[in-house]
PDB file of C-alpha atoms in Angstrom:
ATOM      1  CA  UNK A   2      79.613-181.512 -56.570  1.00 47.00           C
ATOM      2  CA  UNK A   3      77.687-182.376 -53.335  1.00 50.00           C
ATOM      3  CA  UNK A   4      79.125-179.229 -51.925  1.00 53.00           C
ATOM      4  CA  UNK A   5      77.817-177.018 -54.803  1.00 53.00           C
ATOM      5  CA  UNK A   6      74.317-178.586 -54.620  1.00 54.00           C
ATOM      6  CA  UNK A   7      74.144-177.793 -50.916  1.00 54.00           C
ATOM      7  CA  UNK A   8      75.224-174.240 -51.411  1.00 54.00           C
ATOM      8  CA  UNK A   9      72.536-173.762 -54.115  1.00 60.00           C
ATOM      9  CA  UNK A  10      69.892-175.047 -51.850  1.00 64.00           C
ATOM     10  CA  UNK A  11      71.034-172.578 -49.130  1.00 64.00           C
ATOM     11  CA  UNK A  12      70.913-169.638 -51.680  1.00 62.00           C
ATOM     12  CA  UNK A  13      67.478-170.709 -52.662  1.00 66.00           C
ATOM     13  CA  UNK A  14      66.296-170.878 -48.995  1.00 78.00           C
ATOM     14  CA  UNK A  15      67.708-167.352 -48.476  1.00 79.00           C
ATOM     15  CA  UNK A  16      65.706-166.160 -51.507  1.00 80.00           C
ATOM     16  CA  UNK A  17      62.507-167.653 -50.224  1.00 84.00           C
ATOM     17  CA  UNK A  18      63.009-166.178 -46.797  1.00 88.00           C
ATOM     18  CA  UNK A  19      63.520-162.761 -48.172  1.00 87.00           C
ATOM     19  CA  UNK A  20      60.477-163.055 -50.464  1.00 89.00           C
ATOM     20  CA  UNK A  21      58.279-164.398 -47.662  1.00 90.00           C
ATOM     21  CA  UNK A  22      59.481-161.373 -45.519  1.00 92.00           C
ATOM     22  CA  UNK A  23      58.729-158.853 -48.122  1.00 94.00           C
ATOM     23  CA  UNK A  24      55.241-160.457 -48.652  1.00 93.00           C
ATOM     24  CA  UNK A  25      54.404-160.288 -44.879  1.00 94.00           C
ATOM     25  CA  UNK A  26      55.558-156.742 -44.731  1.00 94.00           C
ATOM     26  CA  UNK A  27      53.475-155.885 -47.749  1.00 94.00           C
ATOM     27  CA  UNK A  28      50.340-157.458 -45.988  1.00 95.00           C
ATOM     28  CA  UNK A  29      50.954-155.546 -42.785  1.00 96.00           C
ATOM     29  CA  UNK A  30      51.268-152.279 -44.684  1.00 96.00           C
ATOM     30  CA  UNK A  31      48.027-153.028 -46.661  1.00 95.00           C
ATOM     31  CA  UNK A  32      46.058-154.008 -43.466  1.00 95.00           C
ATOM     32  CA  UNK A  33      47.297-150.745 -41.804  1.00 94.00           C
ATOM     33  CA  UNK A  34      46.431-148.666 -44.787  1.00 94.00           C
ATOM     34  CA  UNK A  35      42.847-150.161 -45.090  1.00 93.00           C
ATOM     35  CA  UNK A  36      42.348-149.729 -41.273  1.00 93.00           C
ATOM     36  CA  UNK A  37      43.329-146.106 -41.439  1.00 91.00           C
ATOM     37  CA  UNK A  38      41.044-145.450 -44.385  1.00 88.00           C
ATOM     38  CA  UNK A  39      38.002-147.054 -42.625  1.00 86.00           C
ATOM     39  CA  UNK A  40      38.846-144.989 -39.362  1.00 81.00           C
ATOM     40  CA  UNK A  41      39.136-141.680 -41.427  1.00 78.00           C
ATOM     41  CA  UNK A  42      35.821-142.439 -43.181  1.00 76.00           C
ATOM     42  CA  UNK A  43      34.072-143.002 -39.866  1.00 71.00           C
ATOM     43  CA  UNK A  44      35.486-139.713 -38.310  1.00 69.00           C
ATOM     44  CA  UNK A  45      34.774-137.495 -41.218  1.00 74.00           C
ATOM     45  CA  UNK A  46      31.243-136.392 -40.024  1.00 78.00           C
ATOM     46  CA  UNK A  47      30.146-134.600 -37.021  1.00 81.00           C
ATOM     47  CA  UNK A  48      30.513-136.591 -33.752  1.00 86.00           C
ATOM     48  CA  UNK A  49      28.842-135.430 -30.499  1.00 90.00           C
ATOM     49  CA  UNK A  50      30.229-136.099 -27.067  1.00 93.00           C
ATOM     50  CA  UNK A  51      27.542-135.159 -24.377  1.00 95.00           C
ATOM     51  CA  UNK A  52      28.572-134.501 -20.730  1.00 96.00           C
ATOM     52  CA  UNK A  53      26.029-133.561 -18.018  1.00 96.00           C
ATOM     53  CA  UNK A  54      26.994-130.442 -16.125  1.00 95.00           C
ATOM     54  CA  UNK A  55      25.653-128.707 -13.058  1.00 94.00           C
ATOM     55  CA  UNK A  56      26.174-125.101 -12.010  1.00 92.00           C
ATOM     56  CA  UNK A  57      24.792-121.901 -10.919  1.00 92.00           C
ATOM     57  CA  UNK A  58      24.104-118.513 -12.797  1.00 87.00           C
ATOM     58  CA  UNK A  59      25.579-115.673 -10.547  1.00 85.00           C
ATOM     59  CA  UNK A  60      25.684-111.968 -11.457  1.00 83.00           C
ATOM     60  CA  UNK A  61      29.186-112.353 -13.041  1.00 84.00           C
ATOM     61  CA  UNK A  62      28.108-115.286 -15.269  1.00 84.00           C
ATOM     62  CA  UNK A  63      27.834-119.023 -15.287  1.00 87.00           C
ATOM     63  CA  UNK A  64      29.796-121.231 -13.028  1.00 90.00           C
ATOM     64  CA  UNK A  65      29.613-124.966 -14.056  1.00 92.00           C
ATOM     65  CA  UNK A  66      31.402-128.224 -13.832  1.00 93.00           C
ATOM     66  CA  UNK A  67      30.813-131.773 -14.964  1.00 94.00           C
ATOM     67  CA  UNK A  68      27.956-133.373 -12.833  1.00 93.00           C
ATOM     68  CA  UNK A  69      29.201-135.413  -9.924  1.00 91.00           C
ATOM     69  CA  UNK A  70      27.918-136.188  -6.492  1.00 90.00           C
ATOM     70  CA  UNK A  71      31.130-134.602  -4.944  1.00 89.00           C
ATOM     71  CA  UNK A  72      30.523-131.305  -6.983  1.00 90.00           C
ATOM     72  CA  UNK A  73      27.105-130.703  -5.867  1.00 92.00           C
ATOM     73  CA  UNK A  74      27.879-129.455  -2.535  1.00 92.00           C
ATOM     74  CA  UNK A  75      30.525-127.034  -3.862  1.00 91.00           C
ATOM     75  CA  UNK A  76      27.856-125.668  -6.483  1.00 92.00           C
ATOM     76  CA  UNK A  77      25.153-125.377  -3.917  1.00 91.00           C
ATOM     77  CA  UNK A  78      27.800-123.507  -1.585  1.00 91.00           C
ATOM     78  CA  UNK A  79      28.564-121.140  -4.637  1.00 90.00           C
ATOM     79  CA  UNK A  80      24.935-120.598  -5.386  1.00 89.00           C
ATOM     80  CA  UNK A  81      24.224-119.716  -1.820  1.00 88.00           C
ATOM     81  CA  UNK A  82      27.131-117.398  -1.372  1.00 90.00           C
ATOM     82  CA  UNK A  83      26.331-115.456  -4.627  1.00 88.00           C
ATOM     83  CA  UNK A  84      22.651-115.528  -4.650  1.00 85.00           C
ATOM     84  CA  UNK A  85      22.402-117.766  -7.681  1.00 83.00           C
ATOM     85  CA  UNK A  86      19.992-120.467  -8.841  1.00 85.00           C
ATOM     86  CA  UNK A  87      21.069-124.089  -9.296  1.00 89.00           C
ATOM     87  CA  UNK A  88      21.201-125.122 -12.942  1.00 90.00           C
ATOM     88  CA  UNK A  89      21.779-128.400 -14.730  1.00 92.00           C
ATOM     89  CA  UNK A  90      22.314-129.234 -18.298  1.00 92.00           C
ATOM     90  CA  UNK A  91      24.618-130.709 -21.020  1.00 94.00           C
ATOM     91  CA  UNK A  92      27.833-129.702 -22.621  1.00 95.00           C
ATOM     92  CA  UNK A  93      27.888-130.809 -26.318  1.00 95.00           C
ATOM     93  CA  UNK A  94      31.299-131.203 -27.779  1.00 95.00           C
ATOM     94  CA  UNK A  95      31.775-131.794 -31.570  1.00 93.00           C
ATOM     95  CA  UNK A  96      34.689-134.242 -31.918  1.00 89.00           C
ATOM     96  CA  UNK A  97      34.124-134.724 -35.664  1.00 86.00           C
ATOM     97  CA  UNK A  98      35.420-132.975 -38.790  1.00 84.00           C
ATOM     98  CA  UNK A  99      31.961-131.362 -39.928  1.00 88.00           C
ATOM     99  CA  UNK A 100      29.590-128.930 -38.009  1.00 92.00           C
ATOM    100  CA  UNK A 101      27.252-130.566 -35.639  1.00 92.00           C
ATOM    101  CA  UNK A 102      23.533-129.511 -36.003  1.00 93.00           C
ATOM    102  CA  UNK A 103      21.823-129.639 -32.611  1.00 93.00           C
ATOM    103  CA  UNK A 104      18.022-129.786 -32.976  1.00 92.00           C
ATOM    104  CA  UNK A 105      17.045-129.860 -29.420  1.00 90.00           C
ATOM    105  CA  UNK A 106      17.827-130.778 -25.764  1.00 92.00           C
ATOM    106  CA  UNK A 107      15.744-132.027 -22.781  1.00 92.00           C
ATOM    107  CA  UNK A 108      15.775-133.401 -19.373  1.00 92.00           C
ATOM    108  CA  UNK A 109      14.690-137.066 -19.452  1.00 92.00           C
ATOM    109  CA  UNK A 110      13.784-139.414 -16.664  1.00 89.00           C
ATOM    110  CA  UNK A 111      14.809-143.088 -16.874  1.00 87.00           C
ATOM    111  CA  UNK A 112      13.426-145.680 -17.067  1.00 85.00           C
ATOM    112  CA  UNK A 113      10.125-143.987 -17.779  1.00 86.00           C
ATOM    113  CA  UNK A 114      11.604-141.810 -20.681  1.00 88.00           C
ATOM    114  CA  UNK A 115       9.234-138.796 -19.793  1.00 87.00           C
ATOM    115  CA  UNK A 116      11.050-135.634 -21.119  1.00 88.00           C
ATOM    116  CA  UNK A 117      11.058-131.843 -20.239  1.00 86.00           C
ATOM    117  CA  UNK A 118      12.296-129.458 -22.980  1.00 85.00           C
ATOM    118  CA  UNK A 119      13.258-126.330 -21.246  1.00 81.00           C
ATOM    119  CA  UNK A 120      13.429-122.938 -23.103  1.00 70.00           C
ATOM    120  CA  UNK A 121      17.111-121.720 -23.614  1.00 60.00           C
ATOM    121  CA  UNK A 122      18.426-119.227 -21.091  1.00 61.00           C
ATOM    122  CA  UNK A 123      18.932-115.872 -22.905  1.00 54.00           C
ATOM    123  CA  UNK A 124      22.703-115.736 -21.945  1.00 58.00           C
ATOM    124  CA  UNK A 125      23.519-118.915 -23.548  1.00 64.00           C
ATOM    125  CA  UNK A 126      23.191-120.630 -27.088  1.00 65.00           C
ATOM    126  CA  UNK A 127      19.589-120.865 -28.467  1.00 76.00           C
ATOM    127  CA  UNK A 128      18.416-124.183 -30.010  1.00 82.00           C
ATOM    128  CA  UNK A 129      18.601-125.145 -32.882  1.00 87.00           C
ATOM    129  CA  UNK A 130      22.426-124.322 -33.336  1.00 89.00           C
ATOM    130  CA  UNK A 131      25.428-125.534 -35.192  1.00 93.00           C
ATOM    131  CA  UNK A 132      28.680-126.410 -33.318  1.00 93.00           C
ATOM    132  CA  UNK A 133      31.803-126.158 -35.315  1.00 93.00           C
ATOM    133  CA  UNK A 134      34.371-128.914 -35.276  1.00 91.00           C
ATOM    134  CA  UNK A 135      36.388-128.948 -31.990  1.00 91.00           C
ATOM    135  CA  UNK A 136      33.903-126.553 -30.346  1.00 95.00           C
ATOM    136  CA  UNK A 137      31.274-126.946 -27.695  1.00 93.00           C
ATOM    137  CA  UNK A 138      28.130-125.368 -26.553  1.00 93.00           C
ATOM    138  CA  UNK A 139      26.375-125.553 -23.126  1.00 92.00           C
ATOM    139  CA  UNK A 140      22.698-125.707 -22.545  1.00 91.00           C
ATOM    140  CA  UNK A 141      21.248-125.447 -19.172  1.00 90.00           C
ATOM    141  CA  UNK A 142      17.983-124.858 -17.184  1.00 88.00           C
ATOM    142  CA  UNK A 143      16.964-124.453 -13.744  1.00 88.00           C
ATOM    143  CA  UNK A 144      17.017-127.580 -11.736  1.00 88.00           C
ATOM    144  CA  UNK A 145      13.537-127.068 -10.690  1.00 83.00           C
ATOM    145  CA  UNK A 146      12.529-127.785 -14.216  1.00 76.00           C
ATOM    146  CA  UNK A 147      13.956-131.401 -13.918  1.00 81.00           C
ATOM    147  CA  UNK A 148      12.595-132.035 -10.304  1.00 82.00           C
ATOM    148  CA  UNK A 149       9.034-132.738 -11.579  1.00 78.00           C
ATOM    149  CA  UNK A 150      10.332-135.592 -13.777  1.00 81.00           C
ATOM    150  CA  UNK A 151      11.511-137.498 -10.676  1.00 77.00           C
ATOM    151  CA  UNK A 152       7.773-138.128  -9.592  1.00 75.00           C
ATOM    152  CA  UNK A 153       6.503-138.996 -13.201  1.00 78.00           C
ATOM    153  CA  UNK A 154       6.195-142.608 -12.467  1.00 72.00           C
ATOM    154  CA  UNK A 155       5.903-145.033  -9.446  1.00 74.00           C
ATOM    155  CA  UNK A 156       9.268-146.577  -9.869  1.00 76.00           C
ATOM    156  CA  UNK A 157      12.363-144.259  -8.818  1.00 81.00           C
ATOM    157  CA  UNK A 158      13.505-142.188 -11.657  1.00 84.00           C
ATOM    158  CA  UNK A 159      17.098-140.955 -12.499  1.00 89.00           C
ATOM    159  CA  UNK A 160      17.397-137.609 -14.501  1.00 92.00           C
ATOM    160  CA  UNK A 161      19.755-137.358 -17.442  1.00 94.00           C
ATOM    161  CA  UNK A 162      19.948-135.054 -20.436  1.00 94.00           C
ATOM    162  CA  UNK A 163      18.871-135.970 -23.985  1.00 94.00           C
ATOM    163  CA  UNK A 164      20.230-134.262 -27.143  1.00 94.00           C
ATOM    164  CA  UNK A 165      18.849-134.683 -30.558  1.00 92.00           C
ATOM    165  CA  UNK A 166      21.348-134.111 -33.381  1.00 90.00           C
ATOM    166  CA  UNK A 167      20.712-133.184 -37.037  1.00 81.00           C
ATOM    167  CA  UNK A 168      21.715-136.658 -38.358  1.00 78.00           C
ATOM    168  CA  UNK A 169      18.719-138.095 -36.536  1.00 84.00           C
ATOM    169  CA  UNK A 170      20.732-139.453 -33.635  1.00 90.00           C
ATOM    170  CA  UNK A 171      19.878-138.964 -29.958  1.00 93.00           C
ATOM    171  CA  UNK A 172      22.548-138.883 -27.353  1.00 93.00           C
ATOM    172  CA  UNK A 173      21.835-139.507 -23.617  1.00 94.00           C
ATOM    173  CA  UNK A 174      24.131-138.250 -20.789  1.00 95.00           C
ATOM    174  CA  UNK A 175      25.007-140.077 -17.608  1.00 93.00           C
ATOM    175  CA  UNK A 176      22.596-139.485 -14.901  1.00 92.00           C
ATOM    176  CA  UNK A 177      22.596-136.103 -13.053  1.00 93.00           C
ATOM    177  CA  UNK A 178      23.624-136.473  -9.209  1.00 92.00           C
ATOM    178  CA  UNK A 179      20.523-137.366  -7.127  1.00 88.00           C
ATOM    179  CA  UNK A 180      21.758-135.007  -4.399  1.00 88.00           C
ATOM    180  CA  UNK A 181      21.230-132.197  -6.813  1.00 87.00           C
ATOM    181  CA  UNK A 182      17.573-132.464  -6.424  1.00 82.00           C
ATOM    182  CA  UNK A 183      17.386-132.759  -2.628  1.00 79.00           C
TER     183      UNK A 183
END
């Protein structure tokens, strides 16, 4: 009889372990599903990624690259070789699922927050515009337009680009390279 009682207890323990395993697995699946739903809800709108760019407009078109101190000399050389003018601006990429409405863009000096809103270059997208999901637009202006912002306050200013989106959000890029303005 002792042997049967011991076997029943082992069988009951096995059932409890299986039940616990299934309950834990159900909890993990429910947590993953909830997390996925929250993530998809947050990603369903338009999402802007703003990248500062530098470049030059040459007779054949626009040469541009992400803004970096190392790229300034290459862009200045290209502008000099092809008779182009230096430009700076912003590339706006829509990483969301809905169209992104861009109201305006401007150069902004930090920390003073003084801004200069350039007119759009005729060859590029006009403001305001809509950017389809997965696409991007580039907005640029002559570098001379941003140089005046460096002297707007007594403290040293760094120049960045500011983008106003249709959902009343403002995005500010990283600073443009200081050597671009020298």
